[in-house]
């Protein structure tokens, strides 16, 4: 599907990357039916091997001038760890453990510290997490790049659901893939940020 772009980049396919936000655009969805077909095959493969889709997001309801992207990332990371730990504790057996692999981030040190604090908190330690999340280069790890593609699609879907008037151009995300994502998702949701310090809402999707 992306052979032409890889060839044009003059990079080896092992070093080439297509970000989810660049792949799942309205223009691409409308122009390339093979992208729609691929996405359904992609979801079929996840389902066939017993995989699930997991995401946590937040609608940026605060004025953009006051938006703190690093605070948001840390908040979402803590909530993600909590939900995944709950999944291991409640839906799996007692010895289930998990590891979290993340794409590279400029605030790596702060994020690892945040995750470690969540892991070892006194009141509700996240006992099923083997160690704090570690980062890899997504262009070298195709599973992480695949996760980024899912994030790109879920981002379009979440924007449309949060504000259908201003993000009407992403209606295709709901119409084409909304039900598939709902069927594959596990303990996932995108909540509104009407109150910056409110506790995250649990799954509504």
Short mmCIF file of C-alpha atoms in Angstrom, two decimals:
data_model
loop_
_atom_site.label_atom_id
_atom_site.label_comp_id
_atom_site.label_asym_id
_atom_site.label_seq_id
_atom_site.Cartn_x
_atom_site.Cartn_y
_atom_site.Cartn_z
CA UNK A 1 0.00 0.00 0.00
CA UNK A 2 2.82 2.41 0.83
CA UNK A 3 5.45 1.06 -1.57
CA UNK A 4 5.45 4.21 -3.72
CA UNK A 5 6.10 6.48 -0.74
CA UNK A 6 8.86 4.23 0.57
CA UNK A 7 10.58 4.22 -2.81
CA UNK A 8 10.26 7.97 -3.17
CA UNK A 9 11.81 8.55 0.26
CA UNK A 10 15.04 6.78 -0.80
CA UNK A 11 15.10 5.09 2.61
CA UNK A 12 15.29 1.41 3.38
CA UNK A 13 11.88 0.10 4.43
CA UNK A 14 13.37 -0.85 7.83
CA UNK A 15 14.02 2.86 8.50
CA UNK A 16 10.94 4.39 6.91
CA UNK A 17 7.90 5.48 8.89
CA UNK A 18 4.39 6.68 8.19
CA UNK A 19 2.77 8.45 11.14
CA UNK A 20 -0.85 7.71 11.92
CA UNK A 21 -1.80 11.37 11.73
CA UNK A 22 -0.45 11.48 8.16
CA UNK A 23 -2.00 8.19 7.13
CA UNK A 24 -5.56 8.75 8.37
CA UNK A 25 -6.48 12.02 6.73
CA UNK A 26 -9.82 12.79 5.12
CA UNK A 27 -8.08 13.17 1.77
CA UNK A 28 -6.43 9.76 1.99
CA UNK A 29 -9.64 8.02 3.07
CA UNK A 30 -11.59 9.57 0.20
CA UNK A 31 -8.89 9.09 -2.44
CA UNK A 32 -7.51 5.64 -1.62
CA UNK A 33 -10.01 2.79 -1.15
CA UNK A 34 -7.06 0.49 -0.45
CA UNK A 35 -6.52 2.35 2.84
CA UNK A 36 -10.07 1.54 3.91
CA UNK A 37 -9.61 -2.10 2.89
CA UNK A 38 -6.27 -2.31 4.69
CA UNK A 39 -7.76 -0.91 7.90
CA UNK A 40 -10.45 -3.58 7.98
CA UNK A 41 -7.85 -6.30 7.32
CA UNK A 42 -5.71 -4.79 10.08
CA UNK A 43 -8.58 -4.97 12.57
CA UNK A 44 -9.38 -8.52 11.42
CA UNK A 45 -5.82 -9.57 12.16
CA UNK A 46 -5.90 -8.00 15.64
CA UNK A 47 -9.15 -9.81 16.37
CA UNK A 48 -7.97 -13.14 14.93
CA UNK A 49 -4.92 -13.29 17.20
CA UNK A 50 -6.90 -12.30 20.29
CA UNK A 51 -5.58 -8.74 20.42
CA UNK A 52 -7.46 -5.72 21.68
CA UNK A 53 -7.32 -1.95 21.17
CA UNK A 54 -6.68 0.17 24.22
CA UNK A 55 -6.68 3.96 24.40
CA UNK A 56 -7.14 6.77 26.89
CA UNK A 57 -7.68 10.32 25.73
CA UNK A 58 -8.84 13.73 26.86
CA UNK A 59 -10.84 16.34 25.00
CA UNK A 60 -8.94 19.65 25.14
CA UNK A 61 -11.78 21.79 26.46
CA UNK A 62 -9.59 24.37 28.19
CA UNK A 63 -8.55 27.49 26.20
CA UNK A 64 -5.64 26.54 23.95
CA UNK A 65 -3.54 29.32 25.44
CA UNK A 66 -3.73 27.54 28.81
CA UNK A 67 -3.30 24.03 27.45
CA UNK A 68 -0.35 22.15 28.93
CA UNK A 69 0.47 19.23 26.64
CA UNK A 70 3.01 17.73 29.05
CA UNK A 71 0.53 17.76 31.93
CA UNK A 72 -2.01 16.09 29.65
CA UNK A 73 0.45 13.39 28.56
CA UNK A 74 1.40 12.58 32.16
CA UNK A 75 -2.26 12.51 33.22
CA UNK A 76 -3.17 10.12 30.41
CA UNK A 77 -0.15 7.92 31.14
CA UNK A 78 -1.15 7.55 34.80
CA UNK A 79 -4.72 6.69 33.85
CA UNK A 80 -3.51 4.18 31.25
CA UNK A 81 -1.31 2.39 33.77
CA UNK A 82 -4.18 2.26 36.26
CA UNK A 83 -6.63 0.77 33.77
CA UNK A 84 -4.18 -1.79 32.44
CA UNK A 85 -3.33 -2.83 35.98
CA UNK A 86 -7.05 -3.19 36.74
CA UNK A 87 -7.43 -5.36 33.65
CA UNK A 88 -4.66 -7.69 34.82
CA UNK A 89 -6.09 -7.81 38.35
CA UNK A 90 -9.77 -8.28 37.45
CA UNK A 91 -9.86 -9.99 34.03
CA UNK A 92 -6.74 -12.16 34.12
CA UNK A 93 -5.20 -14.52 36.65
CA UNK A 94 -3.29 -13.44 39.74
CA UNK A 95 0.13 -13.96 38.20
CA UNK A 96 -0.54 -11.86 35.09
CA UNK A 97 2.09 -9.21 34.45
CA UNK A 98 2.45 -6.54 31.79
CA UNK A 99 5.05 -4.37 30.12
CA UNK A 100 4.39 -1.05 28.39
CA UNK A 101 6.36 -0.04 25.30
CA UNK A 102 6.08 3.60 24.24
CA UNK A 103 7.12 5.68 21.28
CA UNK A 104 9.98 8.11 21.91
CA UNK A 105 9.02 11.28 23.72
CA UNK A 106 10.95 14.44 24.47
CA UNK A 107 9.91 14.31 28.13
CA UNK A 108 11.17 10.77 28.65
CA UNK A 109 12.72 11.37 32.08
CA UNK A 110 9.60 13.06 33.47
CA UNK A 111 7.34 10.33 32.08
CA UNK A 112 9.40 7.46 33.48
CA UNK A 113 9.41 9.21 36.87
CA UNK A 114 5.64 9.71 36.67
CA UNK A 115 5.10 6.06 35.78
CA UNK A 116 7.39 4.89 38.60
CA UNK A 117 5.48 6.96 41.13
CA UNK A 118 2.22 5.46 39.92
CA UNK A 119 3.72 2.01 40.08
CA UNK A 120 4.96 2.31 43.66
CA UNK A 121 2.27 4.53 45.19
CA UNK A 122 1.44 3.53 48.78
CA UNK A 123 -2.34 3.53 48.55
CA UNK A 124 -2.85 1.60 45.28
CA UNK A 125 0.43 0.25 43.88
CA UNK A 126 0.27 -0.98 40.31
CA UNK A 127 1.57 -4.46 41.09
CA UNK A 128 0.99 -6.00 37.67
CA UNK A 129 3.41 -3.66 35.87
CA UNK A 130 6.80 -5.38 35.72
CA UNK A 131 8.77 -2.15 35.38
CA UNK A 132 8.20 1.44 34.24
CA UNK A 133 7.45 1.91 30.51
CA UNK A 134 10.39 1.99 28.14
CA UNK A 135 10.70 3.80 24.84
CA UNK A 136 11.68 2.63 21.36
CA UNK A 137 11.98 4.30 17.97
CA UNK A 138 8.69 3.66 16.22
CA UNK A 139 10.29 3.56 12.76
CA UNK A 140 12.32 0.52 13.87
CA UNK A 141 9.55 -1.32 15.71
CA UNK A 142 6.59 -2.09 13.50
CA UNK A 143 4.27 -3.03 16.36
CA UNK A 144 4.77 0.46 17.82
CA UNK A 145 4.25 2.02 14.39
CA UNK A 146 1.04 0.00 14.04
CA UNK A 147 -0.10 1.32 17.42
CA UNK A 148 0.62 4.85 16.16
CA UNK A 149 -1.65 4.19 13.17
CA UNK A 150 -4.42 3.16 15.52
CA UNK A 151 -3.83 6.32 17.56
CA UNK A 152 -4.15 8.41 14.41
CA UNK A 153 -7.49 6.83 13.60
CA UNK A 154 -8.80 6.95 17.18
CA UNK A 155 -7.78 10.61 17.33
CA UNK A 156 -10.02 11.39 14.34
CA UNK A 157 -12.86 9.39 15.84
CA UNK A 158 -12.46 11.03 19.25
CA UNK A 159 -12.40 14.53 17.76
CA UNK A 160 -15.60 13.85 15.83
CA UNK A 161 -17.40 12.41 18.85
CA UNK A 162 -16.30 15.29 21.09
CA UNK A 163 -17.31 18.07 18.67
CA UNK A 164 -19.24 16.92 15.62
CA UNK A 165 -19.83 20.45 14.40
CA UNK A 166 -16.20 21.57 14.25
CA UNK A 167 -14.82 18.17 13.24
CA UNK A 168 -17.51 17.14 10.76
CA UNK A 169 -14.78 16.29 8.23
CA UNK A 170 -13.99 13.21 10.35
CA UNK A 171 -17.49 11.74 10.12
CA UNK A 172 -15.97 8.93 8.05
CA UNK A 173 -14.11 7.68 11.14
CA UNK A 174 -17.43 7.00 12.89
CA UNK A 175 -19.24 5.69 9.82
CA UNK A 176 -16.49 3.37 8.59
CA UNK A 177 -14.66 2.27 11.72
CA UNK A 178 -16.60 3.32 14.83
CA UNK A 179 -18.25 -0.06 15.40
CA UNK A 180 -15.07 -2.02 14.68
CA UNK A 181 -13.10 0.01 17.22
CA UNK A 182 -15.90 -0.32 19.77
CA UNK A 183 -15.84 -4.10 19.38
CA UNK A 184 -12.08 -4.34 19.78
CA UNK A 185 -11.54 -1.73 22.49
CA UNK A 186 -10.90 -2.67 26.10
CA UNK A 187 -11.39 -0.30 29.09
CA UNK A 188 -10.97 2.67 26.75
CA UNK A 189 -12.47 6.16 26.63
CA UNK A 190 -11.86 9.78 25.76
CA UNK A 191 -13.08 12.15 28.45
CA UNK A 192 -13.78 15.85 28.50
CA UNK A 193 -11.43 18.20 30.33
CA UNK A 194 -14.00 20.65 31.67
CA UNK A 195 -12.25 20.62 35.02
CA UNK A 196 -8.50 20.27 34.83
CA UNK A 197 -8.07 18.48 38.15
CA UNK A 198 -11.13 16.27 38.07
CA UNK A 199 -10.58 12.54 38.36
CA UNK A 200 -10.68 10.80 34.96
CA UNK A 201 -13.99 9.29 33.99
CA UNK A 202 -13.99 5.51 33.55
CA UNK A 203 -14.87 3.90 30.22
CA UNK A 204 -17.89 5.30 28.42
CA UNK A 205 -17.13 3.95 24.96
#
